[in-house]
Each structure stands twice: as structure tokens, then as C-alpha cells.
mmCIF file of C-alpha atoms in Angstrom:
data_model
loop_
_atom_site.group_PDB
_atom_site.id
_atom_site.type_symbol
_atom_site.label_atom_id
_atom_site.label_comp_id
_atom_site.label_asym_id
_atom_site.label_seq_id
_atom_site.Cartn_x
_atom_site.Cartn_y
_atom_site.Cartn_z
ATOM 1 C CA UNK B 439 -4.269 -15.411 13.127
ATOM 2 C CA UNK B 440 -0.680 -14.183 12.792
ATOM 3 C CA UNK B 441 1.720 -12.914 15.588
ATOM 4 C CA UNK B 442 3.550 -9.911 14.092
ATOM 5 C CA UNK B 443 6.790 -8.680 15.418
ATOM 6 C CA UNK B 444 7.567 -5.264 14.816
ATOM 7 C CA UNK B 445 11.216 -3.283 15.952
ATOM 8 C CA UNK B 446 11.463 -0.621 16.631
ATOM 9 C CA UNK B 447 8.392 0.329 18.735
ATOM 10 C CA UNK B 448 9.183 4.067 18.397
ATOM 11 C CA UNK B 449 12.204 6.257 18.264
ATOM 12 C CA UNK B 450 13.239 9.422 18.021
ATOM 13 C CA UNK B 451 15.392 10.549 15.614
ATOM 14 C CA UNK B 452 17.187 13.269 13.665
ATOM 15 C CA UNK B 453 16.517 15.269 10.699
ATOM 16 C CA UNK B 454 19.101 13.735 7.509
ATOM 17 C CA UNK B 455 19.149 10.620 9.411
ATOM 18 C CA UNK B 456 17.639 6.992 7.872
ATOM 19 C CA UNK B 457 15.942 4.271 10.379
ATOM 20 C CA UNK B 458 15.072 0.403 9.359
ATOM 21 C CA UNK B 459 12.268 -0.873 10.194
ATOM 22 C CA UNK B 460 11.991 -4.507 11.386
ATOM 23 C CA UNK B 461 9.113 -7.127 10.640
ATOM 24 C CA UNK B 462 8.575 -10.553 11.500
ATOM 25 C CA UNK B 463 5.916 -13.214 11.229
ATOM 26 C CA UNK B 464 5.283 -16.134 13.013
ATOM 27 C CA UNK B 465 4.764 -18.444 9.738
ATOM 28 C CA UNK B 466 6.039 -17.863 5.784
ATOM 29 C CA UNK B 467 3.755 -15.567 3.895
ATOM 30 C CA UNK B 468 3.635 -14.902 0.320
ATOM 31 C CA UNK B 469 2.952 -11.004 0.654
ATOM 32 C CA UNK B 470 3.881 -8.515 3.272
ATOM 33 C CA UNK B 471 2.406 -5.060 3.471
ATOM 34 C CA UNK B 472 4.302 -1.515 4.665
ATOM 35 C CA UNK B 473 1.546 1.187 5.675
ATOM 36 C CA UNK B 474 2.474 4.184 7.145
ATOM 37 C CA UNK B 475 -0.543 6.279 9.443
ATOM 38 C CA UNK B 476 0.468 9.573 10.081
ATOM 39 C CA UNK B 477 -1.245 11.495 13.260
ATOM 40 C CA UNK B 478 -4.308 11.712 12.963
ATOM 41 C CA UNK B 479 -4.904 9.601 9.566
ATOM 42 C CA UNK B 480 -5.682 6.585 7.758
ATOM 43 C CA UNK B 481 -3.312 4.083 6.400
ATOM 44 C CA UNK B 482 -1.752 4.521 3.587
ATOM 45 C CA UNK B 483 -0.017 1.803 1.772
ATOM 46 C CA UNK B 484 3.403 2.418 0.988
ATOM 47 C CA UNK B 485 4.510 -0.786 -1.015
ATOM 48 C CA UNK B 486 3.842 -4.478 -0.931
ATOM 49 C CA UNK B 487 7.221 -6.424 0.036
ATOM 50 C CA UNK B 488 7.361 -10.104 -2.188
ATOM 51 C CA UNK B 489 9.863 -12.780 -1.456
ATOM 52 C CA UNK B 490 12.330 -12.939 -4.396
ATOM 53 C CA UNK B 491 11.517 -10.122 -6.323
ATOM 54 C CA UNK B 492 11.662 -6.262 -5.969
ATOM 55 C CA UNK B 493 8.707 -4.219 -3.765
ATOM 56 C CA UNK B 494 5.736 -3.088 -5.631
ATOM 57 C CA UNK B 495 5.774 1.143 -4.972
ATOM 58 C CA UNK B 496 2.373 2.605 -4.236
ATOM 59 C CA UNK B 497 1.332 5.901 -6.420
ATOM 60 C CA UNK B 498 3.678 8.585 -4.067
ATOM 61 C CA UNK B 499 6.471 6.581 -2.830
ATOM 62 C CA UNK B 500 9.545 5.279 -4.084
ATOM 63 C CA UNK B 501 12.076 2.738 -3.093
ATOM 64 C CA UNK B 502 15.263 5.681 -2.715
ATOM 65 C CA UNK B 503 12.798 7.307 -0.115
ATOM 66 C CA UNK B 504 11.691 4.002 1.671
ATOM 67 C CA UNK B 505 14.077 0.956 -0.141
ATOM 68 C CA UNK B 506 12.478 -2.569 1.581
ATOM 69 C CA UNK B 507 14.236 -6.166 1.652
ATOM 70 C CA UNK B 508 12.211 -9.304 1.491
ATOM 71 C CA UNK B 509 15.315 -11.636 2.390
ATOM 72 C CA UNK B 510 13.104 -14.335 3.409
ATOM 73 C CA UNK B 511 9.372 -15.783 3.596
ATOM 74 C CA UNK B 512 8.912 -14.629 7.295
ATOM 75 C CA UNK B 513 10.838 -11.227 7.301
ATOM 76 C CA UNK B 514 11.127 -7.468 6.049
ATOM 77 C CA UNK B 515 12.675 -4.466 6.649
ATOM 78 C CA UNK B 516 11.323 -1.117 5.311
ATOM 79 C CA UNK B 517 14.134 1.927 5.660
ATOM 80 C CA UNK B 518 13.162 5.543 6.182
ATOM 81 C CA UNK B 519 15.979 7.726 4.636
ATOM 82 C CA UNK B 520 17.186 10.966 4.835
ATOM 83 C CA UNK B 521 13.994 11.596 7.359
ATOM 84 C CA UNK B 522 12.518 14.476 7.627
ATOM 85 C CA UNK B 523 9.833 16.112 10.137
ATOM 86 C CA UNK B 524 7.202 15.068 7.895
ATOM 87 C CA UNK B 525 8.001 11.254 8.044
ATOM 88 C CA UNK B 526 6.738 11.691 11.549
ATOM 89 C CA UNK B 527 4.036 8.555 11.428
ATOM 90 C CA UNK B 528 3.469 5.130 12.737
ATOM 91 C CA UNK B 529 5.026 2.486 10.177
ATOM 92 C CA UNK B 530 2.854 -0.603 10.185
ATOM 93 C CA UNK B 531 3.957 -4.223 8.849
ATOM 94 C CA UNK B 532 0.867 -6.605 7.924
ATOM 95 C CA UNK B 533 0.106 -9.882 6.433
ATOM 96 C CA UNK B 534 -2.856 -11.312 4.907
ATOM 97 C CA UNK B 535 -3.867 -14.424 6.352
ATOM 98 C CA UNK B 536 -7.295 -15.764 8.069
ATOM 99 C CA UNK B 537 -10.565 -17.488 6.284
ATOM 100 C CA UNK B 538 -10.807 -14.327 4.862
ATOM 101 C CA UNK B 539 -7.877 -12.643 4.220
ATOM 102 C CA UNK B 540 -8.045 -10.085 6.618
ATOM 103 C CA UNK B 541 -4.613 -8.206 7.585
ATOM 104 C CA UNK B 542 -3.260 -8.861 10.099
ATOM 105 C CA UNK B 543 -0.689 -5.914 12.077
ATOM 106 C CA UNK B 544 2.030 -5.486 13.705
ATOM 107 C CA UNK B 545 2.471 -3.169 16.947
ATOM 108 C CA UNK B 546 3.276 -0.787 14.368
ATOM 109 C CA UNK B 547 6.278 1.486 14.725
ATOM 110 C CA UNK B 548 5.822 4.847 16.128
ATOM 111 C CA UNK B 549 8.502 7.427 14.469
ATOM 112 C CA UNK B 550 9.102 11.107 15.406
ATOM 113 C CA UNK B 551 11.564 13.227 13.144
ATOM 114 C CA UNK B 552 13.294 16.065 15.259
ATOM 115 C CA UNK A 529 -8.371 2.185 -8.705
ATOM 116 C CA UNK A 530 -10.101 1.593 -5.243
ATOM 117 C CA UNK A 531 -11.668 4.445 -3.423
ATOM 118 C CA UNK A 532 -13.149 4.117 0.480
ATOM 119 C CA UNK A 533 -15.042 6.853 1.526
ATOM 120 C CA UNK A 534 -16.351 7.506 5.077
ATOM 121 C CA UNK A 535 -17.913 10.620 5.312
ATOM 122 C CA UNK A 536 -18.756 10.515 9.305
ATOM 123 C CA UNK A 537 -15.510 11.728 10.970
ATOM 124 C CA UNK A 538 -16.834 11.689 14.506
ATOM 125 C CA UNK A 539 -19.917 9.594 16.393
ATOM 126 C CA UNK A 540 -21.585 9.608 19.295
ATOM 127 C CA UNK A 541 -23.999 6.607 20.776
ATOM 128 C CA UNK A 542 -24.748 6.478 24.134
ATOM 129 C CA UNK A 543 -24.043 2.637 25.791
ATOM 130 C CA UNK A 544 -26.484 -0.012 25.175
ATOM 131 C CA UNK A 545 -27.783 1.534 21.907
ATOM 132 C CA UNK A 546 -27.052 0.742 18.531
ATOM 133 C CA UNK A 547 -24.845 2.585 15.750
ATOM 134 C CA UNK A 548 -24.347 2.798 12.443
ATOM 135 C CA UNK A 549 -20.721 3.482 11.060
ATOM 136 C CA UNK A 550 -21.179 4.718 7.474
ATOM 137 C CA UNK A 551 -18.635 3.029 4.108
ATOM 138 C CA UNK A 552 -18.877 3.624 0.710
ATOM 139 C CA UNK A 553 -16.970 2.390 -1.816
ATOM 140 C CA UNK A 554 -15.643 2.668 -5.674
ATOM 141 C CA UNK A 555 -14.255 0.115 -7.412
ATOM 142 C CA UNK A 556 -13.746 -1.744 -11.027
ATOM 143 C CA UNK A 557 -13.089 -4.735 -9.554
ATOM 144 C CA UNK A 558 -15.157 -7.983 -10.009
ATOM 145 C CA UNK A 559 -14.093 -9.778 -7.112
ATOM 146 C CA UNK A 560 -13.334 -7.738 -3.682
ATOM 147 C CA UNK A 561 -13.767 -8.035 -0.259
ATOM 148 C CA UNK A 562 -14.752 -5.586 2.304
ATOM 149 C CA UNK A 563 -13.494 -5.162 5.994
ATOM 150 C CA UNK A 564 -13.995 -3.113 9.314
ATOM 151 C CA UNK A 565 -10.820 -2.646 11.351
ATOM 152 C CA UNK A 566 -11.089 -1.017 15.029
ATOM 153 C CA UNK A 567 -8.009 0.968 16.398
ATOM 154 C CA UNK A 568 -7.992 1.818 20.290
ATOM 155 C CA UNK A 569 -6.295 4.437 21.403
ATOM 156 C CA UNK A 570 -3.214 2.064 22.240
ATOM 157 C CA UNK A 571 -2.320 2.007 17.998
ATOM 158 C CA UNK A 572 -3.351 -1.300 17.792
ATOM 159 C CA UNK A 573 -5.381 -2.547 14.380
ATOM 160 C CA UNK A 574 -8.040 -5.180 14.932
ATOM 161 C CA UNK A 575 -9.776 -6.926 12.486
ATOM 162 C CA UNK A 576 -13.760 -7.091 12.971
ATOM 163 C CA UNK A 577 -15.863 -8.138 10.179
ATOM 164 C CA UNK A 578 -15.554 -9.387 6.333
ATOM 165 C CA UNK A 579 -18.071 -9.411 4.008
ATOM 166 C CA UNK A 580 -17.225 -10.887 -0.034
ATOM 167 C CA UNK A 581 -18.860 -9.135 -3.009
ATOM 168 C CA UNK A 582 -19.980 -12.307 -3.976
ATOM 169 C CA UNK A 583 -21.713 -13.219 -0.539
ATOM 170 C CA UNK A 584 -25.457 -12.856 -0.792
ATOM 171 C CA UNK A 585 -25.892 -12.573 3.075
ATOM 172 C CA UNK A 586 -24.691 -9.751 5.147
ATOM 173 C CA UNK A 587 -22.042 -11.037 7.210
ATOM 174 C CA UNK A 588 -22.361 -11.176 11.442
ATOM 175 C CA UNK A 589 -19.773 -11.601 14.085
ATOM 176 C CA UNK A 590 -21.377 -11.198 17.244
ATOM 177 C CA UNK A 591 -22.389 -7.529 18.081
ATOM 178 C CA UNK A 592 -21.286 -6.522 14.481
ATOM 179 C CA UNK A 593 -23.085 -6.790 11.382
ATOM 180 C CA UNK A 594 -22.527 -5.612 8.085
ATOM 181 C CA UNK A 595 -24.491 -4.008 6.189
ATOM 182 C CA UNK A 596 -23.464 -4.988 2.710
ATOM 183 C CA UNK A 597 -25.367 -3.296 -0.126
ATOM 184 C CA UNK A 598 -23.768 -3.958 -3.820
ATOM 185 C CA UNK A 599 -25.659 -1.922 -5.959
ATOM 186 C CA UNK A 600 -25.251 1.480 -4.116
ATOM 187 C CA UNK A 601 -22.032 0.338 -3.074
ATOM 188 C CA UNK A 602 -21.869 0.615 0.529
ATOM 189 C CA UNK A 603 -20.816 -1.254 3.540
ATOM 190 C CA UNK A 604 -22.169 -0.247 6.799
ATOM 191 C CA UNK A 605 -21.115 -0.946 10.265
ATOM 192 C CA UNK A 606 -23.600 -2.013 12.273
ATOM 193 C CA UNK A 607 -22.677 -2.308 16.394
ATOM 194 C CA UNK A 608 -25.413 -3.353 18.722
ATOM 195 C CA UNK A 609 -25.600 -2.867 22.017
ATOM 196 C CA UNK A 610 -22.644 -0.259 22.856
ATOM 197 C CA UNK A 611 -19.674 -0.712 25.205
ATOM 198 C CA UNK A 612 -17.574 2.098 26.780
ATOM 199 C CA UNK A 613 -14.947 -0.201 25.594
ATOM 200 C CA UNK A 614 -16.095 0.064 21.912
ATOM 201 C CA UNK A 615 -14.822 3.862 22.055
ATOM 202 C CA UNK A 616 -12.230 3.619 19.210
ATOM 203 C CA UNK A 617 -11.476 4.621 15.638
ATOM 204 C CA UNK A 618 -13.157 2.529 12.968
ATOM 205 C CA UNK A 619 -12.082 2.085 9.681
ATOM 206 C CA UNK A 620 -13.744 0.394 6.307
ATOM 207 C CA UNK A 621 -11.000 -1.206 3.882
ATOM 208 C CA UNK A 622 -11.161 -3.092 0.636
ATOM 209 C CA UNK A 623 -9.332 -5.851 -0.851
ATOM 210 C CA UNK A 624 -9.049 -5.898 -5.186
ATOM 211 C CA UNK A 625 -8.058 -8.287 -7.116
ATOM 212 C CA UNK A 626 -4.349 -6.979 -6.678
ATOM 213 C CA UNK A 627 -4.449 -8.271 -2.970
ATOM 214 C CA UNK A 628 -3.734 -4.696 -1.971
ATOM 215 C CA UNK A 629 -5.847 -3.084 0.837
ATOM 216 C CA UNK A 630 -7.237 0.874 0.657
ATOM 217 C CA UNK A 631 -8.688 2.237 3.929
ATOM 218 C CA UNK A 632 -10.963 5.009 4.322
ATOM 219 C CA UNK A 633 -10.583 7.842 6.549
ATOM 220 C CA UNK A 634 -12.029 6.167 9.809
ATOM 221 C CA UNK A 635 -14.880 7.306 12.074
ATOM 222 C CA UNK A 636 -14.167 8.208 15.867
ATOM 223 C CA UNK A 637 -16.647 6.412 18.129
ATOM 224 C CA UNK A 638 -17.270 7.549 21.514
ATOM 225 C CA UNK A 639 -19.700 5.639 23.452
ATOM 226 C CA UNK A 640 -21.375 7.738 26.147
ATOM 227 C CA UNK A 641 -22.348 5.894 29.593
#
């Protein structure tokens, strides 16, 4: 398994505003994953997050929006700019790691855009 | 590209029975895995059940069971024996070669006493 620790839990915040998002695991990974669930919805994979080298955007997103560091083997930050109402959604950080490669999650982040 | 469809937004099973969660899939990928993920209402994501496209046996973990058919593409939940506690959302995901995860739309369970 993988402890996940994810800041902040939720927050409220303003229109025109930006918010980072914190993520750290409990051992070095290779790959860290940034999903974002808004209400109601699946997850949908904003970008993966690689030590050393630049994200990897998902079709729909794109790094002025939601810019991510990968400083480090065991941390990430994903940064919602210039929010909106619509980037209302729980953020979720996640590793792969197990027999199987299943993900593993953080808390998740639970955002709300006045 | 990698495509997850479940097409039952909402079920109902009354406790002690069995249930069926249904997953299809689409995908160009040799090699993939496919998971089940539960989500209480507290947000958090937990990890059930993997089964490997290569794996020739459905895959079990206790009251789950997978129901892994290749050739129509499809990956069914199986839960036996309801809880109240297995109320949740369910979601099927797969894993490409990428190492990049798509999730389907979930399935609401609600477990009736």
C-alpha cells in the first residue's frame, strides 16, 4: 500500500484566484497521477506528474490552466489558476504501486470556486 | 485510446443477495489491466479487485469476483452476499500500456436491509 498525503483538504476560494495543491507519498515513486472528480462524476485524469521532466497533459487540459512541479521522487504540487466556478471538484493525487499496480489515493482535495 | 463504459448508473440489491456491477471496455492495447474501485460517501477511493488481460482465471478477493470476459470485452463486478456497508459508488478503470488509468462513469449501489 501507499499512505498519501494530500493539503489542502478543501477550501473555499475566490473567482480570479489560483490554489496549489499539495501531495505526498510515503516512499519514492516513479509516476504520480492528478485526477480531478467533479460533483457528481468520474475521474478524470488531468496529467501524469514525472520526476525530472515536464507533466504529460491529458486531451483538455493544459499546464497554464493547471502548471504541476515534480521537485522530488515523493512530492507534487498541481496549481489551479485563475479559478473559476467551474473548477469546483475534488483534486485527487495517486500513485501506482501494489502486486498489481492498482492506484492508490489521496484524501483528495475538495475545492469550491465562489 | 481507452474507453470504460458502465451503462448501470444506479443499483439496488437487497442485503445478503448477490449483484452484478456491469464494465465494458475498448481498447487497442495488448497488455492492460482492469480494476474496481469503491468510493463511500466520505470521498475516499478504495481499491477492490484486479484482473490482467493475460490472466486466464477470473480473479477473487473475498466477496468480490470478477467477471473477466476478453472476447466481448467486459469486466463484471460480482459482490456476494450484500452489506449495508457495501452502499457506495463503484467504478471500473483500466490500465494501458501508457500506465495511465481511464475510469468509467461508476454505478451507485444501495444495499437494502
Amino acid at each position: 500500500s501507499a499512505v498519501i498525503s494530500q493539503k489542502p483538504s478543501r477550501d473555499i476560494c475566490q473567482r480570479g484566484t489560483s490554489l496549489t495543491i499539495q501531495c505526498q507519498v510515503d516512499s519514492q515513486v516513479t509516476m504520480m497521477f492528478w485526477y480531478r472528480q467533479q460533483p457528481g462524476q468520474s475521474l478524470t485524469l488531468i496529467a501524469t506528474a514525472n520526476q525530472g521532466s515536464e507533466a504529460t497533459y491529458e486531451s483538455g487540459f493544459v499546464i497554464d490552466k493547471f502548471p504541476i512541479s515534480r521537485p522530488n521522487l515523493t512530492f507534487s504540487t498541481l496549481t489551479v489558476s485563475n479559478m473559476s466556478p467551474e473548477d469546483s471538484s475534488i483534486y485527487l493525487c495517486s500513485v501506482a504501486r501494489g502486486t498489481d499496480g492498482e492506484l492508490f489515493f489521496g484524501e483528495g482535495s475538495r475545492l469550491t470556486v465562489l | 485510446a481507452q474507453k470504460i463504459t458502465q451503462t448501470q448508473p444506479g443499483m439496488f440489491v437487497q442485503e445478503k443477495e448477490a449483484v452484478t456491477l456491469d464494465c465494458t471496455y475498448d481498447t487497442s492495447d495488448q497488455s492492460y489491466g482492469l480494476f474496481w474501485y469503491k468510493q463511500p460517501s466520505s470521498g475516499e477511493m478504495i481499491f477492490l479487485i484486479y484482473q490482467g488481460s493475460y490472466d486466464e482465471q477470473n480473479a477473487t478477493e473475498g466477496r468480490y469476483s470478477l467477471n473477466f470476459q476478453k472476447a466481448r470485452k467486459s469486466a463484471n463486478l460480482v459482490i456476494s452476499a450484500s452489506q449495508l456497508g457495501d452502499s457506495a459508488m463503484y467504478f471500473c478503470a483500466m490500465r494501458g500500456d501508457a500506465g495511465k488509468s481511464t475510469f468509467g462513469d461508476g454505478t451507485t449501489l444501495t444495499v437494502k436491509p
